[in-house]
Coordinates of C-alpha atoms in Angstrom, one line a residue:
X218 CA 45.7 24.2 8.9
X219 CA 43.9 21.0 10.2
X220 CA 43.1 20.3 13.8
X221 CA 42.1 17.2 15.7
X222 CA 38.7 18.7 16.5
X223 CA 38.0 19.2 12.8
X224 CA 39.1 15.6 12.0
X225 CA 36.8 14.4 14.8
X226 CA 33.9 16.3 13.5
X227 CA 34.4 14.9 10.0
X228 CA 34.6 11.4 11.4
X229 CA 31.4 11.9 13.3
X230 CA 29.6 13.1 10.2
X231 CA 30.8 9.9 8.4
X232 CA 29.5 7.7 11.2
X233 CA 26.1 9.5 11.0
X234 CA 26.0 8.9 7.2
X235 CA 27.0 5.2 7.4
X236 CA 23.5 3.8 8.3
X237 CA 21.9 5.8 5.4
X238 CA 24.5 4.5 3.0
X239 CA 23.8 0.9 4.1
X240 CA 20.1 1.4 3.7
X241 CA 20.6 2.9 0.3
X242 CA 22.8 0.0 -0.8
X243 CA 20.1 -2.4 0.6
X244 CA 17.6 -1.0 -1.8
X245 CA 19.7 -0.3 -4.9
X246 CA 22.2 -3.2 -5.2
X247 CA 19.5 -6.0 -5.7
X248 CA 18.0 -4.0 -8.6
X249 CA 21.4 -3.6 -10.2
X250 CA 22.0 -7.4 -9.9
X251 CA 18.5 -8.0 -11.3
X252 CA 19.4 -5.9 -14.4
X253 CA 22.7 -7.8 -14.8
X254 CA 20.8 -11.2 -14.6
X255 CA 18.5 -10.1 -17.4
X256 CA 21.4 -10.1 -19.8
X257 CA 21.9 -13.9 -19.3
X258 CA 18.6 -14.7 -21.0
X259 CA 19.0 -17.1 -24.0
X260 CA 18.3 -15.2 -27.2
X261 CA 16.1 -18.0 -28.6
X262 CA 13.9 -18.1 -25.5
X263 CA 13.7 -14.3 -25.3
X264 CA 12.6 -14.0 -29.0
X265 CA 10.0 -16.8 -28.4
X266 CA 8.5 -15.0 -25.5
X267 CA 8.6 -11.7 -27.4
X268 CA 6.7 -13.2 -30.3
X269 CA 4.1 -15.2 -28.2
X270 CA 3.2 -14.3 -24.6
X271 CA 4.8 -10.9 -23.9
X272 CA 2.5 -8.8 -26.2
X273 CA -0.6 -10.4 -24.6
X274 CA 0.8 -9.8 -21.1
X275 CA 1.6 -6.1 -21.8
X276 CA -1.9 -5.6 -23.3
X277 CA -3.6 -7.4 -20.4
X278 CA -1.6 -5.5 -17.8
X279 CA -2.4 -2.1 -19.4
X280 CA -6.1 -2.8 -19.8
X281 CA -6.4 -4.2 -16.3
X282 CA -4.7 -1.2 -14.7
X283 CA -6.7 1.3 -16.6
X284 CA -10.1 -0.4 -16.0
X285 CA -9.5 -1.0 -12.3
X286 CA -8.4 2.6 -11.8
X287 CA -11.4 4.0 -13.6
X288 CA -13.9 1.8 -11.6
X289 CA -12.1 2.7 -8.4
X290 CA -12.4 6.4 -9.3
X291 CA -16.2 6.0 -9.9
X292 CA -16.7 4.2 -6.5
X293 CA -14.3 6.5 -4.6
X294 CA -15.5 9.9 -5.9
X295 CA -19.1 8.9 -5.4
X296 CA -18.5 7.8 -1.8
X297 CA -16.4 10.9 -1.0
X298 CA -19.1 13.3 -2.4
X299 CA -21.8 11.6 -0.5
X300 CA -19.9 11.5 2.8
X301 CA -18.4 15.0 2.6
X302 CA -20.9 17.3 0.9
X303 CA -24.1 15.9 2.5
X304 CA -25.4 15.7 6.1
X305 CA -24.3 12.0 6.1
X306 CA -20.7 13.3 6.6
X307 CA -21.6 14.2 10.2
X308 CA -22.0 10.5 11.1
X309 CA -18.5 9.3 11.9
X310 CA -19.2 5.6 11.6
X311 CA -20.7 6.0 8.1
X312 CA -17.5 7.7 7.0
X313 CA -15.5 4.7 8.3
X314 CA -17.5 2.1 6.3
X315 CA -15.7 2.7 2.9
X316 CA -12.4 1.8 4.6
X317 CA -13.5 -1.7 5.6
X318 CA -12.8 -3.3 2.2
X319 CA -9.1 -2.4 2.8
X320 CA -9.1 -5.3 5.3
X321 CA -9.9 -7.8 2.5
X322 CA -7.0 -9.1 0.3
X323 CA -7.7 -8.9 -3.4
X324 CA -7.1 -12.6 -3.8
X325 CA -9.5 -13.5 -1.1
X326 CA -12.2 -11.4 -2.8
X327 CA -11.5 -13.2 -6.1
X328 CA -11.7 -16.7 -4.4
X329 CA -15.0 -15.8 -2.8
X330 CA -16.5 -14.5 -6.0
X331 CA -15.3 -17.7 -7.7
X332 CA -17.1 -19.8 -5.1
X333 CA -20.3 -17.6 -5.3
X334 CA -20.4 -17.4 -9.1
X335 CA -18.7 -20.7 -10.2
X336 CA -17.9 -20.8 -13.9
X337 CA -19.3 -17.3 -14.6
X338 CA -17.7 -16.1 -17.8
X339 CA -17.9 -12.4 -16.8
X340 CA -15.9 -13.1 -13.6
X341 CA -13.1 -15.1 -15.2
X342 CA -12.2 -12.3 -17.5
X343 CA -10.3 -9.0 -17.6
X344 CA -13.5 -7.1 -16.7
X345 CA -14.2 -9.5 -13.8
X346 CA -10.7 -9.1 -12.4
X347 CA -10.9 -5.3 -12.6
X348 CA -14.3 -5.2 -11.0
X349 CA -13.3 -7.4 -8.0
X350 CA -10.0 -5.5 -7.5
X351 CA -11.8 -2.2 -7.7
X352 CA -14.1 -3.3 -4.9
X353 CA -11.3 -3.7 -2.4
X354 CA -9.0 -0.9 -3.7
X355 CA -11.4 2.1 -4.1
X356 CA -10.8 3.2 -0.5
X357 CA -7.5 4.7 -1.7
X358 CA -9.4 7.1 -4.0
X359 CA -12.0 7.8 -1.4
X360 CA -9.4 8.7 1.2
X361 CA -7.5 11.1 -1.0
X362 CA -10.5 12.8 -2.6
X363 CA -12.3 13.2 0.8
X364 CA -9.1 14.6 2.4
X365 CA -8.8 17.2 -0.4
X366 CA -12.4 18.2 0.1
X367 CA -12.1 18.5 3.9
X368 CA -8.9 20.5 3.6
X369 CA -9.6 22.9 0.8
X370 CA -13.3 23.1 -0.1
X371 CA -14.8 24.9 2.9
X372 CA -14.3 28.5 2.1
X373 CA -14.5 28.1 -1.6
X374 CA -17.9 26.3 -1.4
X375 CA -19.2 29.0 0.8
X376 CA -17.9 31.8 -1.5
X377 CA -19.4 30.2 -4.6
X378 CA -22.8 29.7 -3.0
X379 CA -22.8 33.3 -1.8
X380 CA -22.1 34.4 -5.4
X381 CA -25.2 32.5 -6.5
X382 CA -23.6 29.6 -8.2
X383 CA -25.7 26.5 -8.6
X384 CA -24.8 23.0 -7.5
X385 CA -23.8 22.0 -11.0
X386 CA -21.5 25.0 -11.4
X387 CA -20.0 24.5 -8.0
X388 CA -19.2 20.8 -8.8
X389 CA -17.8 21.6 -12.2
X390 CA -15.8 24.8 -11.3
X391 CA -14.8 24.2 -7.7
X392 CA -15.1 20.6 -6.6
X393 CA -13.6 18.9 -9.6
X394 CA -10.5 21.1 -9.8
X395 CA -9.9 20.7 -6.1
X396 CA -10.0 16.9 -6.1
X397 CA -8.2 16.4 -9.4
X398 CA -4.8 15.8 -8.0
X399 CA -6.1 13.6 -5.2
X400 CA -8.2 11.6 -7.6
X401 CA -5.3 11.0 -10.0
X402 CA -3.0 10.1 -7.1
X403 CA -5.5 7.6 -5.8
X404 CA -6.0 6.1 -9.2
X405 CA -2.2 5.7 -9.5
X406 CA -2.1 4.0 -6.1
X407 CA -4.8 1.6 -7.3
X408 CA -2.8 0.9 -10.5
X409 CA 0.4 0.1 -8.5
X410 CA -1.6 -2.3 -6.3
X411 CA -3.1 -4.0 -9.4
X412 CA 0.3 -4.3 -11.1
X413 CA 1.6 -6.0 -8.0
X414 CA -1.4 -8.4 -7.6
X415 CA -0.7 -12.0 -8.3
X416 CA -3.2 -14.2 -6.5
X417 CA -6.4 -12.7 -7.9
X418 CA -5.3 -12.3 -11.5
X419 CA -3.8 -15.8 -11.7
X420 CA -7.0 -17.3 -10.2
X421 CA -9.2 -15.3 -12.6
X422 CA -7.1 -16.2 -15.6
X423 CA -5.8 -12.8 -16.6
X424 CA -2.2 -13.1 -18.1
X425 CA -0.5 -10.0 -16.6
X426 CA 3.2 -9.4 -16.2
X427 CA 3.1 -10.4 -12.6
X428 CA 1.7 -13.8 -13.6
X429 CA 4.3 -14.0 -16.5
X430 CA 7.1 -13.6 -14.0
X431 CA 6.1 -16.7 -12.1
X432 CA 5.5 -18.7 -15.3
X433 CA 8.9 -17.8 -16.6
X434 CA 10.4 -18.6 -13.2
X435 CA 8.7 -22.0 -12.7
X436 CA 7.5 -22.9 -16.2
X437 CA 10.5 -22.1 -18.3
X438 CA 12.9 -22.6 -15.3
X439 CA 14.6 -19.4 -16.3
X440 CA 15.5 -16.8 -13.7
X441 CA 17.0 -14.6 -16.4
X442 CA 13.8 -14.5 -18.4
X443 CA 11.9 -13.7 -15.2
X444 CA 14.3 -10.9 -14.6
X445 CA 13.6 -9.4 -18.0
X446 CA 9.8 -9.4 -17.3
X447 CA 10.5 -8.1 -13.8
X448 CA 12.5 -5.2 -15.2
X449 CA 9.6 -4.2 -17.5
X450 CA 7.3 -4.3 -14.5
X451 CA 9.8 -2.3 -12.4
X452 CA 9.8 0.5 -15.0
X453 CA 6.0 0.6 -15.1
X454 CA 5.8 0.5 -11.3
X455 CA 8.5 3.2 -10.8
X456 CA 6.7 5.5 -13.3
X457 CA 3.4 5.1 -11.5
X458 CA 5.1 5.7 -8.2
X459 CA 6.8 8.9 -9.4
X460 CA 3.6 10.3 -10.9
X461 CA 1.7 9.5 -7.7
X462 CA 4.3 11.2 -5.5
X463 CA 4.3 14.3 -7.8
X464 CA 0.6 14.6 -7.8
X465 CA 0.3 14.0 -4.0
X466 CA 3.1 16.6 -3.4
X467 CA 1.2 19.1 -5.6
X468 CA -1.9 18.4 -3.6
X469 CA -0.1 19.0 -0.3
X470 CA 1.5 22.2 -1.5
X471 CA -1.9 23.5 -2.7
X472 CA -3.5 22.9 0.6
X473 CA -5.5 25.9 1.6
X474 CA -6.2 25.1 5.1
X475 CA -10.0 25.3 4.6
X476 CA -12.5 24.5 7.3
X477 CA -12.9 20.9 8.2
X478 CA -16.5 21.1 9.2
X479 CA -19.7 22.5 7.7
X480 CA -19.2 21.3 4.1
X481 CA -22.6 21.2 2.6
X482 CA -23.8 21.4 -1.0
X483 CA -27.4 20.9 -2.1
X484 CA -26.8 18.2 -4.7
X485 CA -29.5 17.5 -7.3
X486 CA -31.7 14.6 -6.3
X487 CA -30.7 12.5 -9.3
X488 CA -27.0 13.0 -8.5
X489 CA -27.6 12.3 -4.8
X490 CA -29.3 9.0 -5.7
X491 CA -26.6 8.1 -8.2
X492 CA -23.9 8.7 -5.7
X493 CA -25.8 6.7 -3.1
X494 CA -26.0 3.7 -5.5
X495 CA -22.4 4.0 -6.6
X496 CA -21.3 4.2 -2.9
X497 CA -23.3 1.2 -1.8
X498 CA -22.4 -1.2 -4.6
X499 CA -18.6 -1.3 -3.9
X500 CA -19.1 -1.6 -0.2
X501 CA -21.5 -4.5 -0.6
X502 CA -19.3 -6.1 -3.3
X503 CA -16.0 -5.5 -1.5
X504 CA -17.0 -6.3 2.1
X505 CA -20.6 -7.4 2.9
X506 CA -20.9 -10.1 0.2
X507 CA -17.4 -11.7 0.7
X508 CA -17.7 -11.7 4.5
X509 CA -21.3 -13.1 4.4
X510 CA -20.2 -15.8 1.9
X511 CA -17.1 -16.8 4.0
X512 CA -19.2 -17.1 7.1
X513 CA -21.6 -19.4 5.3
X514 CA -18.7 -21.4 3.7
X515 CA -17.0 -21.8 7.1
X516 CA -20.1 -23.5 8.5
X517 CA -20.3 -25.9 5.6
X518 CA -16.6 -27.0 5.2
X519 CA -14.2 -29.0 7.2
X520 CA -11.3 -27.2 8.9
X521 CA -8.1 -27.2 6.8
X522 CA -5.4 -29.4 8.3
X523 CA -2.7 -27.3 9.8
X524 CA -4.9 -24.2 9.8
X525 CA -3.9 -23.1 13.3
X526 CA -0.2 -23.4 12.6
X527 CA -0.6 -21.5 9.3
X528 CA -2.4 -18.7 11.2
X529 CA 0.4 -18.6 13.8
X530 CA 3.0 -18.4 11.1
X531 CA 1.2 -15.4 9.5
X532 CA 0.9 -13.6 12.8
X533 CA 4.6 -14.2 13.6
X534 CA 5.8 -13.0 10.3
X535 CA 3.5 -10.0 10.5
X536 CA 4.7 -9.0 14.0
X537 CA 8.4 -9.5 12.9
X538 CA 7.9 -7.6 9.7
X539 CA 6.0 -4.7 11.4
X540 CA 8.7 -4.4 14.2
X541 CA 11.7 -4.6 11.9
X542 CA 10.3 -2.3 9.1
X543 CA 8.9 0.3 11.5
X544 CA 12.3 0.4 13.4
X545 CA 14.2 0.8 10.2
X546 CA 11.9 3.5 9.0
X547 CA 12.2 5.3 12.3
X548 CA 16.0 5.1 12.1
X549 CA 16.2 6.5 8.6
X550 CA 13.6 9.2 9.1
X551 CA 15.1 10.2 12.5
X552 CA 18.7 10.3 11.4
X553 CA 17.7 12.1 8.2
X554 CA 16.0 14.8 10.3
X555 CA 18.9 15.1 12.8
X556 CA 21.8 15.0 10.3
X557 CA 20.1 16.7 7.3
X558 CA 22.4 14.5 5.2
X559 CA 21.6 14.1 1.5
X560 CA 22.3 10.3 1.7
X561 CA 19.3 9.9 3.9
X562 CA 17.1 11.9 1.5
X563 CA 18.2 9.5 -1.3
X564 CA 17.7 6.5 0.9
X565 CA 14.2 7.6 1.8
X566 CA 13.4 8.1 -1.9
X567 CA 14.8 4.7 -2.8
X568 CA 12.7 3.1 0.0
X569 CA 9.6 4.7 -1.3
X570 CA 10.1 3.1 -4.7
X571 CA 10.0 -0.3 -3.0
X572 CA 6.2 0.0 -2.6
X573 CA 5.8 -0.1 -6.3
X574 CA 7.7 -3.4 -6.6
X575 CA 5.4 -6.5 -7.0
X576 CA 6.0 -9.4 -4.7
X577 CA 7.4 -11.5 -7.5
X578 CA 10.1 -8.9 -8.2
X579 CA 11.2 -8.6 -4.5
X580 CA 11.3 -12.4 -4.3
X581 CA 13.8 -12.4 -7.2
X582 CA 15.8 -9.6 -5.5
X583 CA 16.1 -11.7 -2.4
X584 CA 17.3 -14.6 -4.4
X585 CA 19.8 -12.4 -6.1
X586 CA 21.2 -10.9 -2.9
X587 CA 21.3 -13.9 -0.5
X588 CA 23.6 -16.8 -0.8
X589 CA 22.1 -20.1 -1.7
X590 CA 23.0 -21.5 1.8
X591 CA 20.8 -18.9 3.5
X592 CA 17.9 -19.8 1.3
X593 CA 18.2 -23.5 2.0
X594 CA 18.8 -23.2 5.7
X595 CA 15.1 -23.1 6.6
X596 CA 14.9 -19.6 8.0
X597 CA 12.7 -16.7 7.1
X598 CA 15.5 -14.2 6.4
X599 CA 14.7 -14.0 2.7
X600 CA 11.0 -13.5 3.4
X601 CA 11.7 -10.7 5.9
X602 CA 14.1 -9.1 3.5
X603 CA 11.5 -9.1 0.8
X604 CA 9.0 -7.5 3.2
X605 CA 11.6 -4.7 4.0
X606 CA 11.9 -3.9 0.3
X607 CA 8.1 -4.1 -0.3
X608 CA 6.7 -2.2 2.7
X609 CA 9.4 0.2 3.9
X610 CA 7.6 3.0 2.0
X611 CA 4.4 2.4 4.0
X612 CA 6.2 2.8 7.3
X613 CA 8.4 5.6 6.0
X614 CA 5.5 7.7 4.8
X615 CA 3.5 7.3 8.0
X616 CA 6.5 8.3 10.2
X617 CA 7.6 11.0 7.7
X618 CA 4.2 12.6 7.7
X619 CA 4.2 12.7 11.5
X620 CA 7.7 14.2 11.4
X621 CA 6.4 17.1 9.2
X622 CA 4.2 18.1 12.1
X623 CA 7.2 18.6 14.4
X624 CA 8.4 22.1 14.0
X625 CA 12.1 22.8 13.5
X626 CA 12.0 25.4 16.3
X627 CA 11.8 22.5 18.8
X628 CA 15.1 21.1 17.4
X629 CA 16.7 24.5 17.6
X630 CA 15.4 25.0 21.2
X631 CA 16.8 21.6 22.3
X632 CA 20.2 22.3 20.7
X633 CA 20.3 25.7 22.3
X634 CA 19.8 24.0 25.7
X635 CA 22.7 21.7 25.0
X636 CA 20.8 18.5 24.1
X637 CA 22.7 16.2 21.8
X638 CA 21.2 14.5 18.8
X639 CA 20.3 11.2 20.6
X640 CA 18.8 13.0 23.6
X641 CA 16.8 15.3 21.2
X642 CA 15.5 12.3 19.4
X643 CA 14.6 10.4 22.6
X644 CA 13.2 13.2 24.7
X645 CA 11.5 15.4 22.0
X646 CA 10.9 13.5 18.7
X647 CA 10.0 10.0 20.0
X648 CA 7.0 11.1 22.2
X649 CA 5.6 13.2 19.3
X650 CA 6.1 10.4 16.8
X651 CA 4.0 7.8 18.7
X652 CA 0.9 8.2 16.5
X653 CA 3.0 7.9 13.3
X654 CA 4.8 4.9 14.7
X655 CA 1.5 3.2 15.7
X656 CA 0.1 3.9 12.2
X657 CA 3.2 2.6 10.5
X658 CA 3.2 -0.6 12.6
X659 CA -0.5 -1.2 11.9
X660 CA -0.2 -0.6 8.1
X661 CA 2.8 -2.9 7.8
X662 CA 1.2 -5.6 9.9
X663 CA -1.8 -5.5 7.7
X664 CA 0.2 -5.6 4.5
X665 CA 2.5 -8.4 5.6
X666 CA -0.5 -10.5 6.7
X667 CA -2.0 -10.2 3.2
X668 CA 1.2 -10.6 1.2
X669 CA 1.2 -13.7 -1.0
X670 CA 3.6 -13.9 -4.0
X671 CA 6.9 -13.1 -2.2
X672 CA 6.0 -15.4 0.7
X673 CA 4.9 -18.2 -1.7
X674 CA 8.3 -18.0 -3.5
X675 CA 10.6 -17.6 -0.5
X676 CA 9.1 -19.3 2.5
X677 CA 11.0 -22.3 4.0
X678 CA 9.7 -25.8 3.1
X679 CA 6.6 -26.6 5.2
X680 CA 6.3 -23.0 6.5
X681 CA 2.8 -22.3 5.2
X682 CA 1.0 -19.1 6.1
X683 CA -2.8 -18.3 6.0
X684 CA -2.4 -16.6 2.6
X685 CA -0.6 -19.6 1.1
X686 CA -3.1 -22.1 2.4
X687 CA -5.9 -20.0 1.0
X688 CA -4.1 -19.9 -2.3
X689 CA -3.7 -23.6 -2.4
X690 CA -7.2 -24.3 -1.2
X691 CA -8.7 -22.0 -3.9
X692 CA -6.5 -23.7 -6.6
X693 CA -7.9 -27.1 -5.5
X694 CA -11.5 -25.7 -5.2
X695 CA -11.6 -26.3 -1.5
X696 CA -12.3 -22.7 -0.4
X697 CA -15.0 -23.7 2.2
X698 CA -12.3 -25.7 4.1
X699 CA -10.0 -22.6 4.3
X700 CA -12.8 -20.0 4.9
X701 CA -11.9 -19.6 8.6
X702 CA -8.4 -18.6 7.5
X703 CA -9.9 -15.9 5.2
X704 CA -12.0 -14.7 8.1
X705 CA -8.9 -14.6 10.3
X706 CA -7.1 -12.4 7.7
X707 CA -10.1 -10.1 7.4
X708 CA -10.5 -9.8 11.2
X709 CA -6.8 -8.9 11.6
X710 CA -7.2 -6.4 8.9
X711 CA -10.2 -4.9 10.6
X712 CA -8.2 -4.5 13.8
X713 CA -5.5 -2.6 11.9
X714 CA -8.2 -0.4 10.3
X715 CA -9.7 0.3 13.7
X716 CA -6.4 1.2 15.1
X717 CA -5.8 3.7 12.2
X718 CA -9.2 5.3 12.8
X719 CA -8.5 5.6 16.5
X720 CA -5.1 7.2 15.8
X721 CA -6.8 9.6 13.4
X722 CA -9.4 10.6 15.9
X723 CA -6.8 11.1 18.6
X724 CA -4.8 13.3 16.3
X725 CA -7.9 15.4 15.5
X726 CA -8.6 15.8 19.2
X727 CA -5.0 16.9 19.9
X728 CA -5.2 19.4 17.0
X729 CA -8.5 20.8 18.3
X730 CA -7.0 21.2 21.8
X731 CA -4.0 22.9 20.4
X732 CA -6.2 25.4 18.5
X733 CA -8.0 26.5 21.6

């Protein structure tokens, strides 16, 4: 027999599920429309591309992803070993240095190397593109490998050394198995970033799928053909994202809670010297050389017209994107925690897949979803929508990892005391989530500031950003005139990295206080 109270409870559950269903539709429907658009490709054009450009694009993309990931693994593992297993790991500012290349967009690094080494055949090649991108992406490998060592290696290293194992045996039998999952996850993150890169590879002349999408879009004037190429890249990107999540989840599950301090291993001198060289080379190549070159170029060139307005546009978009995406991630993560609904779990999984989508793909998704009038009205709705698809995973992972540190007993205690869901979120969850919210906003701000392909395709007429002016100046070989804009992007990126480091140190202090 039904009662009004039961009907009311069911209605409340549907209301709680509605935002999750809307977010899920926001991520899934454009992909479905993209798949439908691919079927409108003229057969003759498709067969022409299949016989001419597509095989080369697939080959170049595969080789670039593999080479960039391998180089990043060499730089990242060497830096992690040097700054974890040696006394240098005690110096906090040294451990922060490998993170600085994250502030440098890949296309900026490519433009700088093109100005420093004009016409160099080794640079304008697949190897040159992989080398430059590895210089700015290896921090992903460094972070995950070092985190695995700090979390798991303490007691195992001590036990192995007490049993008389030499440095070579410890590295081979203890260290490498411990960091394997983190290393592979970091390499997959690098591969996702490289697959999504457009500015650097187009400038260096590497015909990847990301470049092919824009050529099909603007060269062949065929959105359907671009959709076909985009779907191929989506499959590749989703596969990489799924593998990365699985490996990272395995690493988290295998966490042994080892000591965070006192990790020391007497490495052989030749290995210590090799790690030192392999740690210094990417830092110099990914941060010191580009920044020094840009400082010199900025003194020689004339300021780019409209540079201040472009910088203002970049900051406005970054602030809007960071605010909207962080709020959306907080809504999904919070309501998913409070309602325990399956729709929110699916929505969070769909949002995570968005990080694997290249900018050109999300631009096409915006074109597919929004009416033509909205695209021609001069607003930035399409650009912000593309940012939501592209970077929701960044904010969601930052807030979700912070949510994992909030024990479920706090929720149970609040509900026992009569607190409703909204009050529980406002009085308990929100204060404890502040570090994660700050990290999410900083990461999204940095990513939006550096984003090029989606902004280039969707921005209103005359609405140039710093990244777009840099792209246009590099294409016209006028990088010295736009060097101040590149320094502005790097400076904003450094502020975001500094905020992340401060939040990390604050979290470590809070954990140490809680453990006393």
